[in-house]
Amino acid sequence: MSESHSIHNKSIALAESAQALSHTLSVDWRLLPYDIQTNRAHVAGLKRCGTLSAAIADSITQSLDRLMNDYRAGNLTHEGCSDEDVHSYVERRVIADIGDNGKRMHTGKSRNDQVMTDSRLYLKDHIQAIGSELQAVLRALGELAEQHTRTIFPGFTHFQPAQPIVFAHHVMAYMTMLQRDYDRLMQCYDRTDCCPLGAGAIAGTNYPIDREWVATQLGFSRVSTNSMDAVADRDFMIEFVSVSAIVMGHISRLCEEIVLWASPLIGFIHVGDAFTTGSSLMPQKRNPDIAELIRGKSARVLGHSVTMHHLVKALPLTYNRDLQEDKPPIYDTVDTVWQSLAALADMIPTITVQQAAIQAAVTVGHL
């Protein structure tokens, strides 16, 4: 194939079906503020090293600031945009704002190291948010346990009455599980807190840059040590969805017990009306729908964990387009875990223990 023929082929637009399959702007739109942040720090680094003049760097930075202000004001939308992804959207907007100097924003970086920097910034923020909700659940459980340090409760094995315990001890078993989850989440945060910017597409860049300085500007504690691994690594994502699957498994077990205990057949607890619903045919019922939904959503997060493991299991180094599929499982896991923990933290304080039913239960068998 001649060089001219090759260049001509590169100018041919993708088929509509190929664009529909490959364009991701609507998916990675939530990375927009992080993409602006990454570009801003990168440009500042280029200015510091003399790769960009102060005038050009300042012009790009001011344009990025205007774009961020529009984002925060709710004035941006991806509807009707034909950009391939969030990176091309930001670049197009800056070029439209300040002209061809906007293209200099991309000097010395690739979308490969940029998207990983954006993703790590995004996940750092949301790991902290999920950790806060996990702590809220722990506080709610702790307050429930404190109320029942002397409430005799039937302990079960095989869901058969086994030995008498106090209700606080049962509740604190879940606190112990969730504290482990919190510890795992913070360990995941530490491994996410590593800046890949500067890795380029695969082998770094020949422009003078200061990776450590830029990483500090972005709030990272360190930089990646291998450029190939930096753009291919999805371990921190896999770890996050795996930890999230364990979290959801634990709160699913708790919600299963809430569903059982709230049944009139057992009647150990009463769940507040704000977290139960009536049946369409029998409105007098009090269905523990929120606990059931959390229990069901655990399967969803477990599925995302499996997806992430399968996504990378046979990929050669470094970047492959398969990795574009890492974002939907991560985003849905973030949303699902955060919403589930928030609802659980609000539901637990509405639980009231039904002493009469419990006292009757501890007389069954040989308790």
mmCIF file of C-alpha atoms in Angstrom:
data_model
loop_
_atom_site.group_PDB
_atom_site.id
_atom_site.type_symbol
_atom_site.label_atom_id
_atom_site.label_comp_id
_atom_site.label_asym_id
_atom_site.label_seq_id
_atom_site.Cartn_x
_atom_site.Cartn_y
_atom_site.Cartn_z
ATOM 1 C CA MET A 1 0.000 0.000 0.000
ATOM 2 C CA SER A 2 1.379 3.401 -0.947
ATOM 3 C CA GLU A 3 1.846 6.142 1.632
ATOM 4 C CA SER A 4 -0.730 8.332 -0.101
ATOM 5 C CA HIS A 5 -3.236 5.490 -0.128
ATOM 6 C CA SER A 6 -2.615 4.871 3.573
ATOM 7 C CA ILE A 7 -3.153 8.526 4.443
ATOM 8 C CA HIS A 8 -6.311 8.592 2.362
ATOM 9 C CA ASN A 9 -7.697 5.590 4.245
ATOM 10 C CA LYS A 10 -6.998 7.239 7.584
ATOM 11 C CA SER A 11 -9.207 10.163 6.584
ATOM 12 C CA ILE A 12 -12.226 7.943 5.977
ATOM 13 C CA ALA A 13 -14.807 8.364 8.718
ATOM 14 C CA LEU A 14 -15.941 5.365 10.736
ATOM 15 C CA ALA A 15 -19.196 3.753 9.704
ATOM 16 C CA GLU A 16 -22.178 4.811 11.796
ATOM 17 C CA SER A 17 -22.421 1.352 13.348
ATOM 18 C CA ALA A 18 -18.735 1.477 14.273
ATOM 19 C CA GLN A 19 -19.179 4.917 15.820
ATOM 20 C CA ALA A 20 -22.168 3.721 17.824
ATOM 21 C CA LEU A 21 -20.080 0.851 19.172
ATOM 22 C CA SER A 22 -16.903 2.790 19.890
ATOM 23 C CA HIS A 23 -17.881 6.334 20.902
ATOM 24 C CA THR A 24 -18.069 6.670 24.687
ATOM 25 C CA LEU A 25 -18.803 10.319 25.465
ATOM 26 C CA SER A 26 -22.123 9.534 27.141
ATOM 27 C CA VAL A 27 -20.469 6.855 29.300
ATOM 28 C CA ASP A 28 -17.363 8.725 30.426
ATOM 29 C CA TRP A 29 -19.062 12.110 30.766
ATOM 30 C CA ARG A 30 -18.702 11.792 34.530
ATOM 31 C CA LEU A 31 -14.929 12.024 34.008
ATOM 32 C CA LEU A 32 -15.292 15.566 32.635
ATOM 33 C CA PRO A 33 -14.197 17.498 35.760
ATOM 34 C CA TYR A 34 -11.281 15.109 36.246
ATOM 35 C CA ASP A 35 -10.232 15.460 32.615
ATOM 36 C CA ILE A 36 -10.217 19.247 32.973
ATOM 37 C CA GLN A 37 -8.221 18.901 36.198
ATOM 38 C CA THR A 38 -5.683 16.567 34.552
ATOM 39 C CA ASN A 39 -5.245 18.859 31.552
ATOM 40 C CA ARG A 40 -4.811 21.870 33.796
ATOM 41 C CA ALA A 41 -2.049 20.234 35.854
ATOM 42 C CA HIS A 42 -0.345 18.894 32.723
ATOM 43 C CA VAL A 43 -0.289 22.347 31.103
ATOM 44 C CA ALA A 44 1.056 23.869 34.306
ATOM 45 C CA GLY A 45 3.830 21.278 34.245
ATOM 46 C CA LEU A 46 4.658 22.043 30.606
ATOM 47 C CA LYS A 47 4.849 25.738 31.482
ATOM 48 C CA ARG A 48 7.097 25.012 34.468
ATOM 49 C CA CYS A 49 9.505 23.008 32.317
ATOM 50 C CA GLY A 50 9.521 25.602 29.520
ATOM 51 C CA THR A 51 7.877 23.292 26.998
ATOM 52 C CA LEU A 52 4.994 25.762 26.619
ATOM 53 C CA SER A 53 5.368 29.509 26.794
ATOM 54 C CA ALA A 54 3.697 31.261 29.692
ATOM 55 C CA ALA A 55 1.337 33.050 27.302
ATOM 56 C CA ILE A 56 0.100 29.874 25.631
ATOM 57 C CA ALA A 57 -0.084 27.911 28.882
ATOM 58 C CA ASP A 58 -2.004 30.685 30.627
ATOM 59 C CA SER A 59 -4.415 30.965 27.714
ATOM 60 C CA ILE A 60 -5.141 27.210 27.838
ATOM 61 C CA THR A 61 -5.495 27.274 31.617
ATOM 62 C CA GLN A 62 -7.971 30.157 31.497
ATOM 63 C CA SER A 63 -10.007 28.302 28.873
ATOM 64 C CA LEU A 64 -10.043 25.164 31.041
ATOM 65 C CA ASP A 65 -11.142 27.265 34.013
ATOM 66 C CA ARG A 66 -14.029 28.701 32.004
ATOM 67 C CA LEU A 67 -15.026 25.184 30.974
ATOM 68 C CA MET A 68 -14.926 24.008 34.597
ATOM 69 C CA ASN A 69 -17.063 26.959 35.666
ATOM 70 C CA ASP A 70 -19.614 26.059 32.996
ATOM 71 C CA TYR A 71 -19.596 22.460 34.232
ATOM 72 C CA ARG A 72 -20.146 23.483 37.849
ATOM 73 C CA ALA A 73 -22.954 25.806 36.776
ATOM 74 C CA GLY A 74 -24.672 22.918 34.983
ATOM 75 C CA ASN A 75 -24.315 24.555 31.579
ATOM 76 C CA LEU A 76 -22.620 21.675 29.752
ATOM 77 C CA THR A 77 -24.206 18.688 28.046
ATOM 78 C CA HIS A 78 -23.015 15.881 25.833
ATOM 79 C CA GLU A 79 -26.385 15.623 24.068
ATOM 80 C CA GLY A 80 -25.997 16.160 20.338
ATOM 81 C CA CYS A 81 -22.177 16.079 20.480
ATOM 82 C CA SER A 82 -20.315 13.874 18.019
ATOM 83 C CA ASP A 83 -17.056 13.751 20.005
ATOM 84 C CA GLU A 84 -15.571 10.290 20.403
ATOM 85 C CA ASP A 85 -14.934 10.628 24.129
ATOM 86 C CA VAL A 86 -14.588 13.104 26.978
ATOM 87 C CA HIS A 87 -10.973 13.869 26.061
ATOM 88 C CA SER A 88 -11.825 14.928 22.514
ATOM 89 C CA TYR A 89 -14.779 16.927 23.877
ATOM 90 C CA VAL A 90 -12.536 18.953 26.186
ATOM 91 C CA GLU A 91 -9.924 19.469 23.483
ATOM 92 C CA ARG A 92 -12.544 20.604 20.968
ATOM 93 C CA ARG A 93 -14.040 23.078 23.419
ATOM 94 C CA VAL A 94 -10.640 24.593 24.246
ATOM 95 C CA ILE A 95 -9.660 24.895 20.572
ATOM 96 C CA ALA A 96 -13.020 26.518 19.800
ATOM 97 C CA ASP A 97 -12.376 28.961 22.652
ATOM 98 C CA ILE A 98 -8.766 30.036 22.027
ATOM 99 C CA GLY A 99 -7.871 28.727 18.574
ATOM 100 C CA ASP A 100 -5.101 26.397 17.441
ATOM 101 C CA ASN A 101 -3.025 27.038 20.563
ATOM 102 C CA GLY A 102 -5.563 24.795 22.296
ATOM 103 C CA LYS A 103 -4.006 21.865 20.459
ATOM 104 C CA ARG A 104 -0.813 22.400 22.450
ATOM 105 C CA MET A 105 -2.659 21.139 25.526
ATOM 106 C CA HIS A 106 -2.055 17.601 24.275
ATOM 107 C CA THR A 107 1.742 18.035 24.098
ATOM 108 C CA GLY A 108 3.614 15.195 25.788
ATOM 109 C CA LYS A 109 0.652 13.041 26.768
ATOM 110 C CA SER A 110 -1.576 10.355 25.309
ATOM 111 C CA ARG A 111 -5.181 9.507 25.898
ATOM 112 C CA ASN A 112 -3.803 6.295 27.389
ATOM 113 C CA ASP A 113 -2.095 7.921 30.364
ATOM 114 C CA GLN A 114 -4.702 10.680 30.543
ATOM 115 C CA VAL A 115 -7.716 8.383 30.935
ATOM 116 C CA MET A 116 -5.943 6.394 33.620
ATOM 117 C CA THR A 117 -5.147 9.587 35.516
ATOM 118 C CA ASP A 118 -8.773 10.730 35.206
ATOM 119 C CA SER A 119 -10.022 7.322 36.344
ATOM 120 C CA ARG A 120 -7.746 7.211 39.374
ATOM 121 C CA LEU A 121 -8.810 10.717 40.416
ATOM 122 C CA TYR A 122 -12.467 9.732 40.001
ATOM 123 C CA LEU A 123 -12.093 6.536 41.993
ATOM 124 C CA LYS A 124 -10.105 8.214 44.785
ATOM 125 C CA ASP A 125 -12.963 10.658 45.339
ATOM 126 C CA HIS A 126 -15.615 7.959 45.267
ATOM 127 C CA ILE A 127 -13.741 5.492 47.449
ATOM 128 C CA GLN A 128 -13.692 8.225 50.084
ATOM 129 C CA ALA A 129 -17.424 8.885 49.597
ATOM 130 C CA ILE A 130 -18.250 5.180 49.919
ATOM 131 C CA GLY A 131 -15.978 4.948 52.949
ATOM 132 C CA SER A 132 -17.964 7.758 54.594
ATOM 133 C CA GLU A 133 -21.236 5.894 54.003
ATOM 134 C CA LEU A 134 -19.683 2.704 55.348
ATOM 135 C CA GLN A 135 -18.728 4.583 58.495
ATOM 136 C CA ALA A 136 -22.309 5.878 58.751
ATOM 137 C CA VAL A 137 -23.597 2.289 58.677
ATOM 138 C CA LEU A 138 -21.068 1.334 61.349
ATOM 139 C CA ARG A 139 -22.246 4.206 63.562
ATOM 140 C CA ALA A 140 -25.887 3.245 63.094
ATOM 141 C CA LEU A 141 -25.157 -0.377 63.984
ATOM 142 C CA GLY A 142 -23.120 0.734 66.989
ATOM 143 C CA GLU A 143 -25.997 2.815 68.302
ATOM 144 C CA LEU A 144 -28.398 -0.106 67.822
ATOM 145 C CA ALA A 145 -26.014 -2.433 69.662
ATOM 146 C CA GLU A 146 -25.642 -0.001 72.565
ATOM 147 C CA GLN A 147 -29.408 -0.095 73.108
ATOM 148 C CA HIS A 148 -29.439 -3.882 73.463
ATOM 149 C CA THR A 149 -26.431 -5.000 75.475
ATOM 150 C CA ARG A 150 -28.840 -6.825 77.838
ATOM 151 C CA THR A 151 -31.450 -7.994 75.348
ATOM 152 C CA ILE A 152 -31.311 -11.814 75.380
ATOM 153 C CA PHE A 153 -31.564 -13.075 71.804
ATOM 154 C CA PRO A 154 -31.636 -16.537 70.217
ATOM 155 C CA GLY A 155 -28.371 -17.425 68.497
ATOM 156 C CA PHE A 156 -28.778 -19.652 65.454
ATOM 157 C CA THR A 157 -26.782 -22.302 63.658
ATOM 158 C CA HIS A 158 -28.394 -23.897 60.579
ATOM 159 C CA PHE A 159 -31.150 -21.321 61.314
ATOM 160 C CA GLN A 160 -32.078 -23.476 64.292
ATOM 161 C CA PRO A 161 -32.037 -22.111 67.873
ATOM 162 C CA ALA A 162 -28.595 -22.909 69.266
ATOM 163 C CA GLN A 163 -27.366 -20.808 72.186
ATOM 164 C CA PRO A 164 -28.599 -17.647 73.871
ATOM 165 C CA ILE A 165 -26.662 -14.454 73.110
ATOM 166 C CA VAL A 166 -27.367 -10.762 73.521
ATOM 167 C CA PHE A 167 -28.732 -8.875 70.542
ATOM 168 C CA ALA A 168 -25.793 -6.450 70.658
ATOM 169 C CA HIS A 169 -23.400 -9.332 70.031
ATOM 170 C CA HIS A 170 -25.310 -10.318 66.893
ATOM 171 C CA VAL A 171 -25.330 -6.741 65.606
ATOM 172 C CA MET A 172 -21.638 -6.314 66.330
ATOM 173 C CA ALA A 173 -20.813 -9.348 64.192
ATOM 174 C CA TYR A 174 -21.862 -7.208 61.216
ATOM 175 C CA MET A 175 -19.840 -4.301 62.545
ATOM 176 C CA THR A 176 -16.780 -6.541 62.588
ATOM 177 C CA MET A 177 -17.377 -7.547 58.960
ATOM 178 C CA LEU A 178 -17.895 -3.976 57.811
ATOM 179 C CA GLN A 179 -14.823 -2.713 59.653
ATOM 180 C CA ARG A 180 -12.771 -5.235 57.668
ATOM 181 C CA ASP A 181 -14.454 -3.917 54.531
ATOM 182 C CA TYR A 182 -13.534 -0.351 55.452
ATOM 183 C CA ASP A 183 -9.919 -1.384 55.994
ATOM 184 C CA ARG A 184 -9.852 -3.129 52.595
ATOM 185 C CA LEU A 185 -11.377 -0.048 50.970
ATOM 186 C CA MET A 186 -8.685 2.213 52.406
ATOM 187 C CA GLN A 187 -5.984 -0.189 51.229
ATOM 188 C CA CYS A 188 -7.553 0.002 47.771
ATOM 189 C CA TYR A 189 -7.444 3.798 48.027
ATOM 190 C CA ASP A 190 -3.721 3.642 48.728
ATOM 191 C CA ARG A 191 -3.060 1.560 45.613
ATOM 192 C CA THR A 192 -5.270 3.866 43.542
ATOM 193 C CA ASP A 193 -3.300 6.892 44.747
ATOM 194 C CA CYS A 194 -0.613 6.594 42.056
ATOM 195 C CA CYS A 195 -0.252 8.992 39.110
ATOM 196 C CA PRO A 196 0.296 7.446 35.640
ATOM 197 C CA LEU A 197 0.516 10.792 33.805
ATOM 198 C CA GLY A 198 3.756 10.951 31.849
ATOM 199 C CA ALA A 199 3.619 7.306 30.791
ATOM 200 C CA GLY A 200 2.358 8.449 27.391
ATOM 201 C CA ALA A 201 0.937 5.849 25.051
ATOM 202 C CA ILE A 202 3.383 3.159 26.157
ATOM 203 C CA ALA A 203 6.954 4.442 26.579
ATOM 204 C CA GLY A 204 6.781 7.899 28.105
ATOM 205 C CA THR A 205 7.498 11.128 26.232
ATOM 206 C CA ASN A 206 10.569 12.876 24.858
ATOM 207 C CA TYR A 207 9.313 16.274 26.045
ATOM 208 C CA PRO A 208 10.808 17.589 29.303
ATOM 209 C CA ILE A 209 8.260 17.036 32.059
ATOM 210 C CA ASP A 210 8.281 16.862 35.853
ATOM 211 C CA ARG A 211 6.040 13.920 36.723
ATOM 212 C CA GLU A 212 6.454 14.209 40.477
ATOM 213 C CA TRP A 213 5.502 17.895 40.490
ATOM 214 C CA VAL A 214 2.408 17.309 38.340
ATOM 215 C CA ALA A 215 1.371 14.343 40.501
ATOM 216 C CA THR A 216 1.568 16.561 43.576
ATOM 217 C CA GLN A 217 -0.606 19.189 41.894
ATOM 218 C CA LEU A 218 -3.215 16.494 41.267
ATOM 219 C CA GLY A 219 -3.098 15.239 44.862
ATOM 220 C CA PHE A 220 -1.325 11.939 44.198
ATOM 221 C CA SER A 221 1.196 10.620 46.703
ATOM 222 C CA ARG A 222 3.485 9.022 44.098
ATOM 223 C CA VAL A 223 3.989 8.282 40.398
ATOM 224 C CA SER A 224 3.881 4.988 38.532
ATOM 225 C CA THR A 225 7.250 3.318 38.012
ATOM 226 C CA ASN A 226 6.708 1.464 34.705
ATOM 227 C CA SER A 227 5.118 3.218 31.736
ATOM 228 C CA MET A 228 3.745 0.033 30.175
ATOM 229 C CA ASP A 229 2.107 -1.097 33.384
ATOM 230 C CA ALA A 230 0.808 2.433 34.008
ATOM 231 C CA VAL A 231 -1.414 2.383 30.917
ATOM 232 C CA ALA A 232 -2.330 -1.318 31.060
ATOM 233 C CA ASP A 233 -2.976 -1.632 34.798
ATOM 234 C CA ARG A 234 -6.560 -2.175 35.899
ATOM 235 C CA ASP A 235 -5.689 -3.862 39.201
ATOM 236 C CA PHE A 236 -6.952 -0.925 41.247
ATOM 237 C CA MET A 237 -10.319 -1.138 39.472
ATOM 238 C CA ILE A 238 -10.529 -4.898 39.908
ATOM 239 C CA GLU A 239 -9.650 -4.498 43.568
ATOM 240 C CA PHE A 240 -12.320 -1.831 44.012
ATOM 241 C CA VAL A 241 -15.125 -3.934 42.509
ATOM 242 C CA SER A 242 -13.901 -6.981 44.424
ATOM 243 C CA VAL A 243 -13.950 -5.106 47.736
ATOM 244 C CA SER A 244 -17.340 -3.690 46.775
ATOM 245 C CA ALA A 245 -18.663 -7.189 46.097
ATOM 246 C CA ILE A 246 -17.565 -8.237 49.598
ATOM 247 C CA VAL A 247 -19.236 -5.141 51.097
ATOM 248 C CA MET A 248 -22.457 -5.899 49.247
ATOM 249 C CA GLY A 249 -22.269 -9.549 50.291
ATOM 250 C CA HIS A 250 -22.037 -8.525 53.937
ATOM 251 C CA ILE A 251 -24.896 -6.027 53.859
ATOM 252 C CA SER A 252 -26.930 -8.511 51.827
ATOM 253 C CA ARG A 253 -26.596 -10.999 54.706
ATOM 254 C CA LEU A 254 -27.727 -8.308 57.143
ATOM 255 C CA CYS A 255 -30.669 -7.404 54.921
ATOM 256 C CA GLU A 256 -31.640 -11.061 54.666
ATOM 257 C CA GLU A 257 -31.885 -11.180 58.452
ATOM 258 C CA ILE A 258 -33.835 -7.920 58.517
ATOM 259 C CA VAL A 259 -36.316 -9.442 56.049
ATOM 260 C CA LEU A 260 -36.661 -12.581 58.186
ATOM 261 C CA TRP A 261 -36.836 -10.786 61.524
ATOM 262 C CA ALA A 262 -39.452 -8.316 60.235
ATOM 263 C CA SER A 263 -41.793 -11.070 59.042
ATOM 264 C CA PRO A 264 -44.891 -11.432 61.258
ATOM 265 C CA LEU A 265 -44.038 -15.137 61.450
ATOM 266 C CA ILE A 266 -40.927 -14.217 63.447
ATOM 267 C CA GLY A 267 -41.591 -10.634 64.486
ATOM 268 C CA PHE A 268 -38.246 -9.845 66.150
ATOM 269 C CA ILE A 269 -38.078 -6.318 64.735
ATOM 270 C CA HIS A 270 -40.190 -3.549 63.247
ATOM 271 C CA VAL A 271 -38.760 -1.539 60.348
ATOM 272 C CA GLY A 272 -39.825 2.086 59.975
ATOM 273 C CA ASP A 273 -42.597 2.878 57.517
ATOM 274 C CA ALA A 274 -40.241 5.038 55.429
ATOM 275 C CA PHE A 275 -38.400 1.843 54.447
ATOM 276 C CA THR A 276 -41.319 -0.480 53.774
ATOM 277 C CA THR A 277 -44.076 -0.487 51.163
ATOM 278 C CA GLY A 278 -47.547 -1.905 50.783
ATOM 279 C CA SER A 279 -48.580 -4.417 48.187
ATOM 280 C CA SER A 280 -50.627 -3.229 45.203
ATOM 281 C CA LEU A 281 -53.223 -5.901 46.012
ATOM 282 C CA MET A 282 -52.823 -5.811 49.789
ATOM 283 C CA PRO A 283 -51.934 -2.250 50.835
ATOM 284 C CA GLN A 284 -52.076 -3.194 54.514
ATOM 285 C CA LYS A 285 -48.883 -5.237 54.142
ATOM 286 C CA ARG A 286 -45.483 -3.873 55.193
ATOM 287 C CA ASN A 287 -43.007 -5.299 52.713
ATOM 288 C CA PRO A 288 -39.303 -4.762 53.553
ATOM 289 C CA ASP A 289 -38.592 -3.641 49.994
ATOM 290 C CA ILE A 290 -35.469 -1.576 50.710
ATOM 291 C CA ALA A 291 -33.745 -4.472 52.447
ATOM 292 C CA GLU A 292 -34.777 -6.733 49.570
ATOM 293 C CA LEU A 293 -33.436 -4.278 46.972
ATOM 294 C CA ILE A 294 -30.068 -4.062 48.710
ATOM 295 C CA ARG A 295 -29.971 -7.845 48.859
ATOM 296 C CA GLY A 296 -30.716 -8.011 45.134
ATOM 297 C CA LYS A 297 -28.190 -5.367 44.151
ATOM 298 C CA SER A 298 -25.393 -7.417 45.689
ATOM 299 C CA ALA A 299 -25.711 -9.781 42.712
ATOM 300 C CA ARG A 300 -25.233 -6.849 40.368
ATOM 301 C CA VAL A 301 -21.942 -5.803 41.964
ATOM 302 C CA LEU A 302 -20.715 -9.393 42.079
ATOM 303 C CA GLY A 303 -21.381 -9.536 38.333
ATOM 304 C CA HIS A 304 -19.272 -6.413 37.796
ATOM 305 C CA SER A 305 -16.404 -8.056 39.679
ATOM 306 C CA VAL A 306 -16.568 -11.052 37.356
ATOM 307 C CA THR A 307 -16.719 -8.728 34.331
ATOM 308 C CA MET A 308 -13.565 -6.863 35.355
ATOM 309 C CA HIS A 309 -11.614 -10.062 35.940
ATOM 310 C CA HIS A 310 -12.636 -11.461 32.554
ATOM 311 C CA LEU A 311 -11.924 -8.181 30.779
ATOM 312 C CA VAL A 312 -8.179 -8.344 31.454
ATOM 313 C CA LYS A 313 -7.533 -12.064 31.817
ATOM 314 C CA ALA A 314 -5.914 -12.567 28.389
ATOM 315 C CA LEU A 315 -4.901 -9.101 27.193
ATOM 316 C CA PRO A 316 -1.352 -8.582 25.933
ATOM 317 C CA LEU A 317 0.502 -5.420 26.955
ATOM 318 C CA THR A 318 -0.216 -2.630 26.764
ATOM 319 C CA TYR A 319 -3.395 -0.812 25.795
ATOM 320 C CA ASN A 320 -6.127 -2.651 23.917
ATOM 321 C CA ARG A 321 -9.524 -1.214 23.043
ATOM 322 C CA ASP A 322 -11.144 -3.913 25.172
ATOM 323 C CA LEU A 323 -10.143 -1.775 28.151
ATOM 324 C CA GLN A 324 -12.707 0.812 27.108
ATOM 325 C CA GLU A 325 -15.215 -1.537 28.737
ATOM 326 C CA ASP A 326 -13.723 -0.985 32.211
ATOM 327 C CA LYS A 327 -15.810 2.112 32.917
ATOM 328 C CA PRO A 328 -19.461 0.913 32.983
ATOM 329 C CA PRO A 329 -18.791 -1.713 35.703
ATOM 330 C CA ILE A 330 -16.864 0.814 37.794
ATOM 331 C CA TYR A 331 -19.467 3.572 37.492
ATOM 332 C CA ASP A 332 -22.392 1.281 38.257
ATOM 333 C CA THR A 333 -20.536 -0.256 41.199
ATOM 334 C CA VAL A 334 -19.874 3.212 42.634
ATOM 335 C CA ASP A 335 -23.543 4.191 42.276
ATOM 336 C CA THR A 336 -24.929 0.900 43.585
ATOM 337 C CA VAL A 337 -22.682 0.577 46.640
ATOM 338 C CA TRP A 338 -23.057 4.235 47.638
ATOM 339 C CA GLN A 339 -26.861 4.183 47.307
ATOM 340 C CA SER A 340 -27.166 0.858 49.145
ATOM 341 C CA LEU A 341 -25.019 1.979 52.070
ATOM 342 C CA ALA A 342 -26.804 5.346 52.281
ATOM 343 C CA ALA A 343 -30.224 3.641 52.427
ATOM 344 C CA LEU A 344 -29.010 1.094 54.983
ATOM 345 C CA ALA A 345 -27.505 3.811 57.203
ATOM 346 C CA ASP A 346 -30.868 5.595 57.194
ATOM 347 C CA MET A 347 -32.926 2.417 57.693
ATOM 348 C CA ILE A 348 -31.092 0.962 60.704
ATOM 349 C CA PRO A 349 -32.115 3.756 63.147
ATOM 350 C CA THR A 350 -35.785 3.063 62.312
ATOM 351 C CA ILE A 351 -35.517 -0.536 63.542
ATOM 352 C CA THR A 352 -37.239 -1.243 66.842
ATOM 353 C CA VAL A 353 -36.749 -4.535 68.627
ATOM 354 C CA GLN A 354 -39.895 -6.427 69.649
ATOM 355 C CA GLN A 355 -39.036 -7.732 73.109
ATOM 356 C CA ALA A 356 -42.100 -9.942 73.534
ATOM 357 C CA ALA A 357 -41.449 -11.928 70.362
ATOM 358 C CA ILE A 358 -37.794 -12.363 71.269
ATOM 359 C CA GLN A 359 -38.592 -13.508 74.808
ATOM 360 C CA ALA A 360 -40.996 -16.079 73.430
ATOM 361 C CA ALA A 361 -38.348 -17.317 70.963
ATOM 362 C CA VAL A 362 -35.697 -17.888 73.633
ATOM 363 C CA THR A 363 -38.001 -20.322 75.422
ATOM 364 C CA VAL A 364 -38.125 -22.624 72.387
ATOM 365 C CA GLY A 365 -36.043 -25.792 72.495
ATOM 366 C CA HIS A 366 -33.293 -25.873 75.106
ATOM 367 C CA LEU A 367 -32.149 -22.222 74.949
#
